[in-house]
């Protein structure tokens, strides 16, 4: 399964979600590859921040080029799950990452403004589905503020969204930044934390979302 994590809007935690999802799958026994398709190279920098004596959970490779569409499927054969940390803007690179994916995950903060900002990305996905009907897409609530009105009513903000919203939501927590500085994921730095629980739940939600629907007998 190839999961493309994409959103043209900045500040939604795209890289944080990508690397932590990859870690959640890796600690669950999957063979995982994280692909940094963002020219900024944030996932690669995160990987290089890891202490030399700490074994990585998964490899991280840079592939910020439009040829990712052609090259990644062959590379993905050696892994159960591939997570693409996609480019933040609508470019040929973004289009190529979408076409290389089986599932597109769009991280958004619980705000109508975030939904409106995804319009260009949604349009790209719709276009890609014309050529790749099996492509699925969903929103993932990220950086939710716990115990607030907008946090409680978050689903209502997405009632008219173009794609479904996954049930599992990820809250804004300091441990994400603290772990990233060390080149770690939250499931490594704080395995019993609420952050780790939320990320694992989201990872499982993506698996379930990607399962083929059973046809009626």
PDB file of N, CA and C in Angstrom, residues 49-101:
ATOM      1  N   UNK A  49      18.742  13.538  12.012  1.00  0.00           N
ATOM      2  CA  UNK A  49      18.859  14.005  13.392  1.00  0.00           C
ATOM      3  C   UNK A  49      18.920  12.857  14.388  1.00  0.00           C
ATOM      4  N   UNK A  50      18.653  11.652  13.922  1.00  0.00           N
ATOM      5  CA  UNK A  50      18.636  10.480  14.789  1.00  0.00           C
ATOM      6  C   UNK A  50      20.051  10.144  15.253  1.00  0.00           C
ATOM      7  N   UNK A  51      20.193   9.787  16.498  1.00  0.00           N
ATOM      8  CA  UNK A  51      21.502   9.405  17.032  1.00  0.00           C
ATOM      9  C   UNK A  51      22.041   8.191  16.277  1.00  0.00           C
ATOM     10  N   UNK A  52      23.344   8.169  16.043  1.00  0.00           N
ATOM     11  CA  UNK A  52      23.950   7.103  15.245  1.00  0.00           C
ATOM     12  C   UNK A  52      23.779   5.723  15.869  1.00  0.00           C
ATOM     13  N   UNK A  53      23.667   5.670  17.186  1.00  0.00           N
ATOM     14  CA  UNK A  53      23.553   4.372  17.852  1.00  0.00           C
ATOM     15  C   UNK A  53      22.107   3.908  18.025  1.00  0.00           C
ATOM     16  N   UNK A  54      21.160   4.662  17.463  1.00  0.00           N
ATOM     17  CA  UNK A  54      19.747   4.289  17.537  1.00  0.00           C
ATOM     18  C   UNK A  54      19.322   3.755  16.179  1.00  0.00           C
ATOM     19  N   UNK A  55      19.000   2.475  16.132  1.00  0.00           N
ATOM     20  CA  UNK A  55      18.636   1.831  14.870  1.00  0.00           C
ATOM     21  C   UNK A  55      17.337   2.415  14.326  1.00  0.00           C
ATOM     22  N   UNK A  56      17.318   2.806  13.058  1.00  0.00           N
ATOM     23  CA  UNK A  56      16.078   3.351  12.476  1.00  0.00           C
ATOM     24  C   UNK A  56      15.011   2.283  12.302  1.00  0.00           C
ATOM     25  N   UNK A  57      13.764   2.687  12.423  1.00  0.00           N
ATOM     26  CA  UNK A  57      12.648   1.758  12.257  1.00  0.00           C
ATOM     27  C   UNK A  57      12.418   1.424  10.787  1.00  0.00           C
ATOM     28  N   UNK A  58      12.807   2.342   9.914  1.00  0.00           N
ATOM     29  CA  UNK A  58      12.548   2.185   8.480  1.00  0.00           C
ATOM     30  C   UNK A  58      13.497   3.102   7.712  1.00  0.00           C
ATOM     31  N   UNK A  59      13.758   2.787   6.451  1.00  0.00           N
ATOM     32  CA  UNK A  59      14.588   3.679   5.633  1.00  0.00           C
ATOM     33  C   UNK A  59      13.805   4.899   5.158  1.00  0.00           C
ATOM     34  N   UNK A  60      14.530   5.983   4.933  1.00  0.00           N
ATOM     35  CA  UNK A  60      13.953   7.205   4.382  1.00  0.00           C
ATOM     36  C   UNK A  60      14.745   7.556   3.124  1.00  0.00           C
ATOM     37  N   UNK A  61      14.049   7.717   2.004  1.00  0.00           N
ATOM     38  CA  UNK A  61      14.725   8.050   0.755  1.00  0.00           C
ATOM     39  C   UNK A  61      14.147   9.331   0.181  1.00  0.00           C
ATOM     40  N   UNK A  62      14.980  10.088  -0.499  1.00  0.00           N
ATOM     41  CA  UNK A  62      14.522  11.295  -1.164  1.00  0.00           C
ATOM     42  C   UNK A  62      14.111  10.988  -2.591  1.00  0.00           C
ATOM     43  N   UNK A  63      12.948  11.464  -2.991  1.00  0.00           N
ATOM     44  CA  UNK A  63      12.476  11.238  -4.354  1.00  0.00           C
ATOM     45  C   UNK A  63      11.619  12.432  -4.780  1.00  0.00           C
ATOM     46  N   UNK A  64      12.193  13.625  -4.649  1.00  0.00           N
ATOM     47  CA  UNK A  64      11.458  14.844  -4.989  1.00  0.00           C
ATOM     48  C   UNK A  64      11.616  15.134  -6.472  1.00  0.00           C
ATOM     49  N   UNK A  65      11.018  14.277  -7.275  1.00  0.00           N
ATOM     50  CA  UNK A  65      11.116  14.435  -8.719  1.00  0.00           C
ATOM     51  C   UNK A  65       9.871  13.840  -9.379  1.00  0.00           C
ATOM     52  N   UNK A  66       9.452  14.406 -10.495  1.00  0.00           N
ATOM     53  CA  UNK A  66       8.237  13.927 -11.161  1.00  0.00           C
ATOM     54  C   UNK A  66       8.288  12.466 -11.577  1.00  0.00           C
ATOM     55  N   UNK A  67       9.486  11.897 -11.702  1.00  0.00           N
ATOM     56  CA  UNK A  67       9.597  10.497 -12.105  1.00  0.00           C
ATOM     57  C   UNK A  67       9.200   9.532 -10.996  1.00  0.00           C
ATOM     58  N   UNK A  68       8.815  10.075  -9.825  1.00  0.00           N
ATOM     59  CA  UNK A  68       8.373   9.223  -8.720  1.00  0.00           C
ATOM     60  C   UNK A  68       7.223   8.323  -9.160  1.00  0.00           C
ATOM     61  N   UNK A  69       6.410   8.830 -10.061  1.00  0.00           N
ATOM     62  CA  UNK A  69       5.266   8.043 -10.553  1.00  0.00           C
ATOM     63  C   UNK A  69       5.729   6.747 -11.213  1.00  0.00           C
ATOM     64  N   UNK A  70       6.830   6.802 -11.937  1.00  0.00           N
ATOM     65  CA  UNK A  70       7.344   5.621 -12.634  1.00  0.00           C
ATOM     66  C   UNK A  70       8.251   4.769 -11.757  1.00  0.00           C
ATOM     67  N   UNK A  71       9.044   5.415 -10.918  1.00  0.00           N
ATOM     68  CA  UNK A  71      10.076   4.710 -10.163  1.00  0.00           C
ATOM     69  C   UNK A  71       9.577   4.064  -8.868  1.00  0.00           C
ATOM     70  N   UNK A  72       8.622   4.697  -8.212  1.00  0.00           N
ATOM     71  CA  UNK A  72       8.215   4.214  -6.893  1.00  0.00           C
ATOM     72  C   UNK A  72       7.539   2.850  -6.897  1.00  0.00           C
ATOM     73  N   UNK A  73       6.641   2.547  -7.834  1.00  0.00           N
ATOM     74  CA  UNK A  73       5.982   1.234  -7.797  1.00  0.00           C
ATOM     75  C   UNK A  73       6.964   0.059  -7.764  1.00  0.00           C
ATOM     76  N   UNK A  74       8.045   0.147  -8.501  1.00  0.00           N
ATOM     77  CA  UNK A  74       9.040  -0.927  -8.499  1.00  0.00           C
ATOM     78  C   UNK A  74       9.738  -1.009  -7.148  1.00  0.00           C
ATOM     79  N   UNK A  75      10.092   0.143  -6.581  1.00  0.00           N
ATOM     80  CA  UNK A  75      10.740   0.185  -5.281  1.00  0.00           C
ATOM     81  C   UNK A  75       9.809  -0.303  -4.181  1.00  0.00           C
ATOM     82  N   UNK A  76       8.531  -0.013  -4.312  1.00  0.00           N
ATOM     83  CA  UNK A  76       7.547  -0.357  -3.282  1.00  0.00           C
ATOM     84  C   UNK A  76       7.321  -1.856  -3.144  1.00  0.00           C
ATOM     85  N   UNK A  77       7.718  -2.620  -4.141  1.00  0.00           N
ATOM     86  CA  UNK A  77       7.497  -4.065  -4.105  1.00  0.00           C
ATOM     87  C   UNK A  77       8.172  -4.735  -2.910  1.00  0.00           C
ATOM     88  N   UNK A  78       9.209  -4.124  -2.384  1.00  0.00           N
ATOM     89  CA  UNK A  78       9.951  -4.701  -1.264  1.00  0.00           C
ATOM     90  C   UNK A  78       9.369  -4.325   0.093  1.00  0.00           C
ATOM     91  N   UNK A  79       8.263  -3.578   0.095  1.00  0.00           N
ATOM     92  CA  UNK A  79       7.697  -3.081   1.356  1.00  0.00           C
ATOM     93  C   UNK A  79       6.198  -3.341   1.420  1.00  0.00           C
ATOM     94  N   UNK A  80       5.704  -3.444   2.659  1.00  0.00           N
ATOM     95  CA  UNK A  80       4.263  -3.599   2.867  1.00  0.00           C
ATOM     96  C   UNK A  80       3.552  -2.252   2.783  1.00  0.00           C
ATOM     97  N   UNK A  81       4.201  -1.233   3.336  1.00  0.00           N
ATOM     98  CA  UNK A  81       3.621   0.109   3.372  1.00  0.00           C
ATOM     99  C   UNK A  81       4.678   1.125   2.964  1.00  0.00           C
ATOM    100  N   UNK A  82       4.317   1.993   2.042  1.00  0.00           N
ATOM    101  CA  UNK A  82       5.165   3.118   1.656  1.00  0.00           C
ATOM    102  C   UNK A  82       4.398   4.397   1.957  1.00  0.00           C
ATOM    103  N   UNK A  83       5.033   5.309   2.683  1.00  0.00           N
ATOM    104  CA  UNK A  83       4.415   6.597   3.003  1.00  0.00           C
ATOM    105  C   UNK A  83       5.173   7.689   2.260  1.00  0.00           C
ATOM    106  N   UNK A  84       4.446   8.479   1.477  1.00  0.00           N
ATOM    107  CA  UNK A  84       5.046   9.586   0.743  1.00  0.00           C
ATOM    108  C   UNK A  84       4.767  10.890   1.469  1.00  0.00           C
ATOM    109  N   UNK A  85       5.833  11.568   1.884  1.00  0.00           N
ATOM    110  CA  UNK A  85       5.704  12.923   2.411  1.00  0.00           C
ATOM    111  C   UNK A  85       5.731  13.847   1.202  1.00  0.00           C
ATOM    112  N   UNK A  86       4.550  14.263   0.747  1.00  0.00           N
ATOM    113  CA  UNK A  86       4.415  14.950  -0.529  1.00  0.00           C
ATOM    114  C   UNK A  86       4.777  16.420  -0.506  1.00  0.00           C
ATOM    115  N   UNK A  87       4.872  16.976  -1.711  1.00  0.00           N
ATOM    116  CA  UNK A  87       5.191  18.393  -1.876  1.00  0.00           C
ATOM    117  C   UNK A  87       4.038  19.258  -1.382  1.00  0.00           C
ATOM    118  N   UNK A  88       4.338  20.447  -0.820  1.00  0.00           N
ATOM    119  CA  UNK A  88       3.285  21.290  -0.245  1.00  0.00           C
ATOM    120  C   UNK A  88       2.509  22.122  -1.251  1.00  0.00           C
ATOM    121  N   UNK A  89       2.939  22.159  -2.501  1.00  0.00           N
ATOM    122  CA  UNK A  89       2.247  22.979  -3.490  1.00  0.00           C
ATOM    123  C   UNK A  89       1.779  22.116  -4.658  1.00  0.00           C
ATOM    124  N   UNK A  90       0.818  22.656  -5.398  1.00  0.00           N
ATOM    125  CA  UNK A  90       0.296  21.950  -6.565  1.00  0.00           C
ATOM    126  C   UNK A  90       1.292  22.120  -7.714  1.00  0.00           C
ATOM    127  N   UNK A  91       2.051  21.085  -7.976  1.00  0.00           N
ATOM    128  CA  UNK A  91       3.069  21.111  -9.023  1.00  0.00           C
ATOM    129  C   UNK A  91       3.037  19.780  -9.757  1.00  0.00           C
ATOM    130  N   UNK A  92       3.892  19.650 -10.763  1.00  0.00           N
ATOM    131  CA  UNK A  92       4.020  18.368 -11.457  1.00  0.00           C
ATOM    132  C   UNK A  92       4.458  17.287 -10.477  1.00  0.00           C
ATOM    133  N   UNK A  93       5.261  17.682  -9.490  1.00  0.00           N
ATOM    134  CA  UNK A  93       5.707  16.731  -8.476  1.00  0.00           C
ATOM    135  C   UNK A  93       4.531  16.232  -7.645  1.00  0.00           C
ATOM    136  N   UNK A  94       3.620  17.149  -7.299  1.00  0.00           N
ATOM    137  CA  UNK A  94       2.430  16.756  -6.556  1.00  0.00           C
ATOM    138  C   UNK A  94       1.549  15.823  -7.357  1.00  0.00           C
ATOM    139  N   UNK A  95       1.384  16.119  -8.616  1.00  0.00           N
ATOM    140  CA  UNK A  95       0.585  15.256  -9.493  1.00  0.00           C
ATOM    141  C   UNK A  95       1.198  13.863  -9.590  1.00  0.00           C
ATOM    142  N   UNK A  96       2.514  13.812  -9.726  1.00  0.00           N
ATOM    143  CA  UNK A  96       3.197  12.528  -9.852  1.00  0.00           C
ATOM    144  C   UNK A  96       3.056  11.711  -8.572  1.00  0.00           C
ATOM    145  N   UNK A  97       3.140  12.368  -7.416  1.00  0.00           N
ATOM    146  CA  UNK A  97       2.997  11.669  -6.142  1.00  0.00           C
ATOM    147  C   UNK A  97       1.586  11.106  -5.986  1.00  0.00           C
ATOM    148  N   UNK A  98       0.603  11.854  -6.443  1.00  0.00           N
ATOM    149  CA  UNK A  98      -0.785  11.383  -6.381  1.00  0.00           C
ATOM    150  C   UNK A  98      -0.955  10.131  -7.233  1.00  0.00           C
ATOM    151  N   UNK A  99      -0.432  10.158  -8.444  1.00  0.00           N
ATOM    152  CA  UNK A  99      -0.570   9.020  -9.345  1.00  0.00           C
ATOM    153  C   UNK A  99       0.209   7.801  -8.864  1.00  0.00           C
ATOM    154  N   UNK A 100       1.232   8.014  -8.052  1.00  0.00           N
ATOM    155  CA  UNK A 100       2.023   6.900  -7.524  1.00  0.00           C
ATOM    156  C   UNK A 100       1.356   6.238  -6.322  1.00  0.00           C
ATOM    157  N   UNK A 101       0.335   6.874  -5.764  1.00  0.00           N
ATOM    158  CA  UNK A 101      -0.268   6.425  -4.511  1.00  0.00           C
ATOM    159  C   UNK A 101      -1.493   5.538  -4.724  1.00  0.00           C
TER     160      UNK A 101
END
